GROMACS .gro file of C-alpha atoms in nm:
model
  253
    1UNK     CA    1   0.588  -0.302   1.523
    2UNK     CA    2   0.779  -0.087   1.255
    3UNK     CA    3   1.154  -0.145   1.252
    4UNK     CA    4   1.406   0.073   1.074
    5UNK     CA    5   1.776  -0.001   0.983
    6UNK     CA    6   1.987   0.252   0.781
    7UNK     CA    7   2.307   0.130   0.629
    8UNK     CA    8   2.509   0.270   0.330
    9UNK     CA    9   2.251   0.496   0.225
   10UNK     CA   10   1.954   0.238   0.231
   11UNK     CA   11   1.685   0.280   0.497
   12UNK     CA   12   1.508  -0.039   0.530
   13UNK     CA   13   1.153  -0.021   0.703
   14UNK     CA   14   1.010  -0.355   0.812
   15UNK     CA   15   0.648  -0.411   0.923
   16UNK     CA   16   0.718  -0.644   1.205
   17UNK     CA   17   0.385  -0.799   1.334
   18UNK     CA   18   0.416  -1.148   1.189
   19UNK     CA   19   0.174  -1.296   1.452
   20UNK     CA   20  -0.092  -1.072   1.293
   21UNK     CA   21   0.014  -1.105   0.956
   22UNK     CA   22   0.168  -0.746   0.978
   23UNK     CA   23  -0.192  -0.607   0.997
   24UNK     CA   24  -0.177  -0.234   1.066
   25UNK     CA   25  -0.304  -0.060   1.371
   26UNK     CA   26  -0.330   0.310   1.404
   27UNK     CA   27  -0.006   0.333   1.583
   28UNK     CA   28   0.181   0.154   1.316
   29UNK     CA   29   0.040   0.381   1.056
   30UNK     CA   30   0.187   0.675   1.225
   31UNK     CA   31   0.513   0.493   1.318
   32UNK     CA   32   0.545   0.418   0.932
   33UNK     CA   33   0.462   0.778   0.840
   34UNK     CA   34   0.719   0.904   1.082
   35UNK     CA   35   0.973   0.667   0.944
   36UNK     CA   36   0.920   0.771   0.573
   37UNK     CA   37   0.930   1.125   0.645
   38UNK     CA   38   1.241   1.112   0.847
   39UNK     CA   39   1.414   0.897   0.587
   40UNK     CA   40   1.323   1.163   0.317
   41UNK     CA   41   1.475   1.444   0.524
   42UNK     CA   42   1.782   1.248   0.632
   43UNK     CA   43   2.082   1.346   0.410
   44UNK     CA   44   2.236   0.998   0.478
   45UNK     CA   45   1.952   0.825   0.321
   46UNK     CA   46   1.930   0.784  -0.055
   47UNK     CA   47   1.676   0.521  -0.086
   48UNK     CA   48   1.403   0.388   0.116
   49UNK     CA   49   1.309   0.039   0.108
   50UNK     CA   50   0.981  -0.118   0.274
   51UNK     CA   51   0.908  -0.489   0.344
   52UNK     CA   52   0.712  -0.736   0.567
   53UNK     CA   53   0.825  -0.981   0.816
   54UNK     CA   54   0.738  -1.361   0.822
   55UNK     CA   55   0.721  -1.384   0.461
   56UNK     CA   56   0.410  -1.172   0.445
   57UNK     CA   57   0.386  -0.812   0.333
   58UNK     CA   58   0.075  -0.689   0.520
   59UNK     CA   59  -0.293  -0.815   0.579
   60UNK     CA   60  -0.402  -0.427   0.579
   61UNK     CA   61  -0.600  -0.297   0.853
   62UNK     CA   62  -0.612  -0.468   1.188
   63UNK     CA   63  -0.997  -0.478   1.177
   64UNK     CA   64  -1.038  -0.497   1.559
   65UNK     CA   65  -0.823  -0.203   1.609
   66UNK     CA   66  -0.970  -0.006   1.293
   67UNK     CA   67  -1.338  -0.061   1.435
   68UNK     CA   68  -1.241   0.108   1.772
   69UNK     CA   69  -1.096   0.408   1.594
   70UNK     CA   70  -1.261   0.714   1.430
   71UNK     CA   71  -1.200   0.757   1.068
   72UNK     CA   72  -1.173   1.096   0.925
   73UNK     CA   73  -0.921   1.304   0.715
   74UNK     CA   74  -0.671   1.303   0.996
   75UNK     CA   75  -0.706   0.927   1.051
   76UNK     CA   76  -0.364   0.746   1.051
   77UNK     CA   77  -0.405   0.552   0.726
   78UNK     CA   78  -0.492   0.892   0.544
   79UNK     CA   79  -0.185   1.053   0.695
   80UNK     CA   80   0.039   0.778   0.581
   81UNK     CA   81  -0.096   0.780   0.230
   82UNK     CA   82  -0.042   1.157   0.216
   83UNK     CA   83   0.305   1.097   0.309
   84UNK     CA   84   0.375   0.834   0.062
   85UNK     CA   85   0.236   1.046  -0.201
   86UNK     CA   86   0.471   1.332  -0.117
   87UNK     CA   87   0.799   1.155  -0.070
   88UNK     CA   88   1.087   1.295  -0.283
   89UNK     CA   89   1.328   1.000  -0.239
   90UNK     CA   90   1.299   0.677  -0.432
   91UNK     CA   91   1.078   0.416  -0.260
   92UNK     CA   92   1.115   0.051  -0.312
   93UNK     CA   93   0.893  -0.236  -0.211
   94UNK     CA   94   0.978  -0.596  -0.140
   95UNK     CA   95   0.655  -0.802  -0.155
   96UNK     CA   96   0.653  -1.142  -0.005
   97UNK     CA   97   0.307  -1.329   0.041
   98UNK     CA   98  -0.026  -1.146   0.062
   99UNK     CA   99  -0.064  -0.760   0.040
  100UNK     CA  100  -0.426  -0.688   0.135
  101UNK     CA  101  -0.618  -0.361   0.122
  102UNK     CA  102  -0.378  -0.075   0.212
  103UNK     CA  103  -0.105  -0.314   0.173
  104UNK     CA  104  -0.159  -0.328  -0.193
  105UNK     CA  105  -0.261   0.055  -0.262
  106UNK     CA  106   0.063   0.196  -0.089
  107UNK     CA  107   0.230  -0.013  -0.347
  108UNK     CA  108   0.102   0.232  -0.630
  109UNK     CA  109   0.292   0.518  -0.447
  110UNK     CA  110   0.627   0.307  -0.477
  111UNK     CA  111   0.873   0.382  -0.761
  112UNK     CA  112   0.973   0.025  -0.788
  113UNK     CA  113   0.787  -0.292  -0.670
  114UNK     CA  114   0.950  -0.632  -0.659
  115UNK     CA  115   0.727  -0.938  -0.580
  116UNK     CA  116   0.825  -1.292  -0.484
  117UNK     CA  117   0.652  -1.551  -0.718
  118UNK     CA  118   0.395  -1.647  -0.452
  119UNK     CA  119   0.289  -1.289  -0.358
  120UNK     CA  120  -0.061  -1.203  -0.383
  121UNK     CA  121  -0.235  -0.854  -0.405
  122UNK     CA  122  -0.601  -0.823  -0.276
  123UNK     CA  123  -0.830  -0.538  -0.305
  124UNK     CA  124  -1.134  -0.637  -0.074
  125UNK     CA  125  -1.294  -0.295  -0.026
  126UNK     CA  126  -1.615  -0.354  -0.220
  127UNK     CA  127  -1.678  -0.694  -0.048
  128UNK     CA  128  -1.641  -0.496   0.277
  129UNK     CA  129  -1.906  -0.260   0.175
  130UNK     CA  130  -1.641   0.021   0.133
  131UNK     CA  131  -1.461   0.184  -0.148
  132UNK     CA  132  -1.086   0.190  -0.239
  133UNK     CA  133  -0.840   0.437  -0.086
  134UNK     CA  134  -0.497   0.580  -0.148
  135UNK     CA  135  -0.591   0.725  -0.497
  136UNK     CA  136  -0.631   0.360  -0.628
  137UNK     CA  137  -0.931   0.473  -0.841
  138UNK     CA  138  -0.686   0.731  -0.991
  139UNK     CA  139  -0.366   0.536  -1.012
  140UNK     CA  140  -0.491   0.187  -1.116
  141UNK     CA  141  -0.670   0.289  -1.424
  142UNK     CA  142  -0.374   0.506  -1.534
  143UNK     CA  143  -0.181   0.175  -1.523
  144UNK     CA  144  -0.416  -0.096  -1.656
  145UNK     CA  145  -0.718   0.076  -1.817
  146UNK     CA  146  -1.063   0.135  -1.689
  147UNK     CA  147  -1.204  -0.206  -1.756
  148UNK     CA  148  -0.935  -0.418  -1.593
  149UNK     CA  149  -0.928  -0.175  -1.298
  150UNK     CA  150  -1.296  -0.221  -1.267
  151UNK     CA  151  -1.257  -0.592  -1.248
  152UNK     CA  152  -0.983  -0.583  -1.002
  153UNK     CA  153  -1.154  -0.334  -0.769
  154UNK     CA  154  -1.520  -0.457  -0.806
  155UNK     CA  155  -1.431  -0.821  -0.744
  156UNK     CA  156  -1.134  -0.814  -0.515
  157UNK     CA  157  -1.017  -1.142  -0.652
  158UNK     CA  158  -0.653  -1.207  -0.553
  159UNK     CA  159  -0.399  -1.121  -0.817
  160UNK     CA  160  -0.079  -1.343  -0.848
  161UNK     CA  161   0.261  -1.176  -0.879
  162UNK     CA  162   0.282  -1.258  -1.244
  163UNK     CA  163  -0.076  -1.101  -1.303
  164UNK     CA  164   0.042  -0.788  -1.112
  165UNK     CA  165   0.369  -0.789  -1.332
  166UNK     CA  166   0.173  -0.803  -1.658
  167UNK     CA  167  -0.059  -0.534  -1.546
  168UNK     CA  168   0.247  -0.297  -1.479
  169UNK     CA  169   0.239  -0.231  -1.105
  170UNK     CA  170   0.516  -0.492  -1.028
  171UNK     CA  171   0.861  -0.433  -1.182
  172UNK     CA  172   0.984  -0.807  -1.160
  173UNK     CA  173   0.877  -1.142  -1.019
  174UNK     CA  174   1.134  -1.300  -0.786
  175UNK     CA  175   1.174  -1.690  -0.801
  176UNK     CA  176   1.371  -1.687  -0.491
  177UNK     CA  177   1.237  -1.755  -0.157
  178UNK     CA  178   1.204  -1.390  -0.089
  179UNK     CA  179   1.216  -1.068  -0.300
  180UNK     CA  180   1.415  -0.872  -0.035
  181UNK     CA  181   1.749  -0.960  -0.139
  182UNK     CA  182   1.690  -0.861  -0.521
  183UNK     CA  183   1.508  -0.532  -0.389
  184UNK     CA  184   1.797  -0.449  -0.174
  185UNK     CA  185   2.032  -0.503  -0.464
  186UNK     CA  186   1.837  -0.261  -0.673
  187UNK     CA  187   1.837  -0.006  -0.375
  188UNK     CA  188   2.226  -0.043  -0.372
  189UNK     CA  189   2.245   0.025  -0.739
  190UNK     CA  190   2.043   0.347  -0.708
  191UNK     CA  191   2.277   0.471  -0.429
  192UNK     CA  192   2.561   0.447  -0.675
  193UNK     CA  193   2.388   0.709  -0.911
  194UNK     CA  194   2.372   1.073  -0.852
  195UNK     CA  195   2.096   1.141  -0.605
  196UNK     CA  196   2.016   1.491  -0.736
  197UNK     CA  197   1.933   1.329  -1.086
  198UNK     CA  198   1.726   1.063  -0.923
  199UNK     CA  199   1.524   1.327  -0.710
  200UNK     CA  200   1.476   1.536  -1.001
  201UNK     CA  201   1.369   1.256  -1.235
  202UNK     CA  202   1.116   1.141  -0.974
  203UNK     CA  203   0.993   1.484  -0.938
  204UNK     CA  204   0.920   1.502  -1.317
  205UNK     CA  205   0.756   1.176  -1.315
  206UNK     CA  206   0.528   1.301  -1.024
  207UNK     CA  207   0.481   1.655  -1.156
  208UNK     CA  208   0.284   1.907  -0.944
  209UNK     CA  209  -0.020   1.848  -1.141
  210UNK     CA  210  -0.003   1.468  -1.094
  211UNK     CA  211   0.072   1.515  -0.724
  212UNK     CA  212  -0.204   1.746  -0.669
  213UNK     CA  213  -0.444   1.508  -0.849
  214UNK     CA  214  -0.339   1.230  -0.644
  215UNK     CA  215  -0.377   1.413  -0.309
  216UNK     CA  216  -0.723   1.538  -0.413
  217UNK     CA  217  -0.813   1.175  -0.495
  218UNK     CA  218  -0.695   1.054  -0.155
  219UNK     CA  219  -0.929   1.308  -0.017
  220UNK     CA  220  -1.235   1.219  -0.237
  221UNK     CA  221  -1.186   0.865  -0.167
  222UNK     CA  222  -1.165   0.911   0.207
  223UNK     CA  223  -1.486   1.109   0.214
  224UNK     CA  224  -1.663   0.842   0.038
  225UNK     CA  225  -1.502   0.579   0.258
  226UNK     CA  226  -1.628   0.755   0.559
  227UNK     CA  227  -1.979   0.761   0.427
  228UNK     CA  228  -1.972   0.387   0.336
  229UNK     CA  229  -1.815   0.287   0.670
  230UNK     CA  230  -2.112   0.440   0.845
  231UNK     CA  231  -2.354   0.274   0.623
  232UNK     CA  232  -2.529  -0.090   0.680
  233UNK     CA  233  -2.330  -0.281   0.407
  234UNK     CA  234  -1.989  -0.198   0.584
  235UNK     CA  235  -2.141  -0.288   0.931
  236UNK     CA  236  -2.274  -0.616   0.792
  237UNK     CA  237  -1.959  -0.691   0.619
  238UNK     CA  238  -1.727  -0.618   0.898
  239UNK     CA  239  -1.933  -0.793   1.155
  240UNK     CA  240  -1.938  -1.107   0.933
  241UNK     CA  241  -1.575  -1.083   0.888
  242UNK     CA  242  -1.517  -1.072   1.268
  243UNK     CA  243  -1.757  -1.357   1.314
  244UNK     CA  244  -1.599  -1.560   1.020
  245UNK     CA  245  -1.907  -1.586   0.820
  246UNK     CA  246  -2.035  -1.470   0.472
  247UNK     CA  247  -2.242  -1.140   0.494
  248UNK     CA  248  -2.595  -1.107   0.355
  249UNK     CA  249  -2.662  -0.758   0.187
  250UNK     CA  250  -2.985  -0.604   0.092
  251UNK     CA  251  -3.070  -0.443  -0.240
  252UNK     CA  252  -3.006  -0.100  -0.135
  253UNK     CA  253  -2.672  -0.159   0.060
   0.00000   0.00000   0.00000
């Protein structure tokens, strides 16, 4: 489900579940976390590149798998997000097709994001009776300001690659069929630079205070997420999603 390939200092990690739109199961979250940590520790790896298979980045959580799992501070998605926030080596994302939920929030932890022109970024948390995760409520307002972040996170309407570029969380929109080739070129260019300088620059960009704030926000969001997940709104929304119908919420949901 998570495939890794290392060559010439570039570790490429692919989400390989195209029949399920690369939706993440608990096992996949842990596999991805382990692959990221291993790449960060491997002296042969200079750059980590993540991508999806089948012209789709990720549909986010596999809802059926998610509903069968317990969700707390040790849940696989939270463990992955904490690993992403603490990576020392540069992390590049090549985004083709939809990036939904955590498929989008994980991108805020990447250093470089390249998106194919038809990519979409979707934050469906509120519509599912939940709250955003991955420190999105901290990182997105820093990028785009409070009002725009509120519109993105409240409504969860799909953002195009061009909109994401203008907002600042995509570095470049790629007109070719896939963004992977261009992302790989940029990864290759990084491998020609002094790794020590790159690591130090990334550490400065994500100073101790910034990193601590991100990790704190991941925990705060996780607690709110857990509370909302147990509430009536999430149960109605997730049940409606599984039954492919529109949910009906009460005033106090």
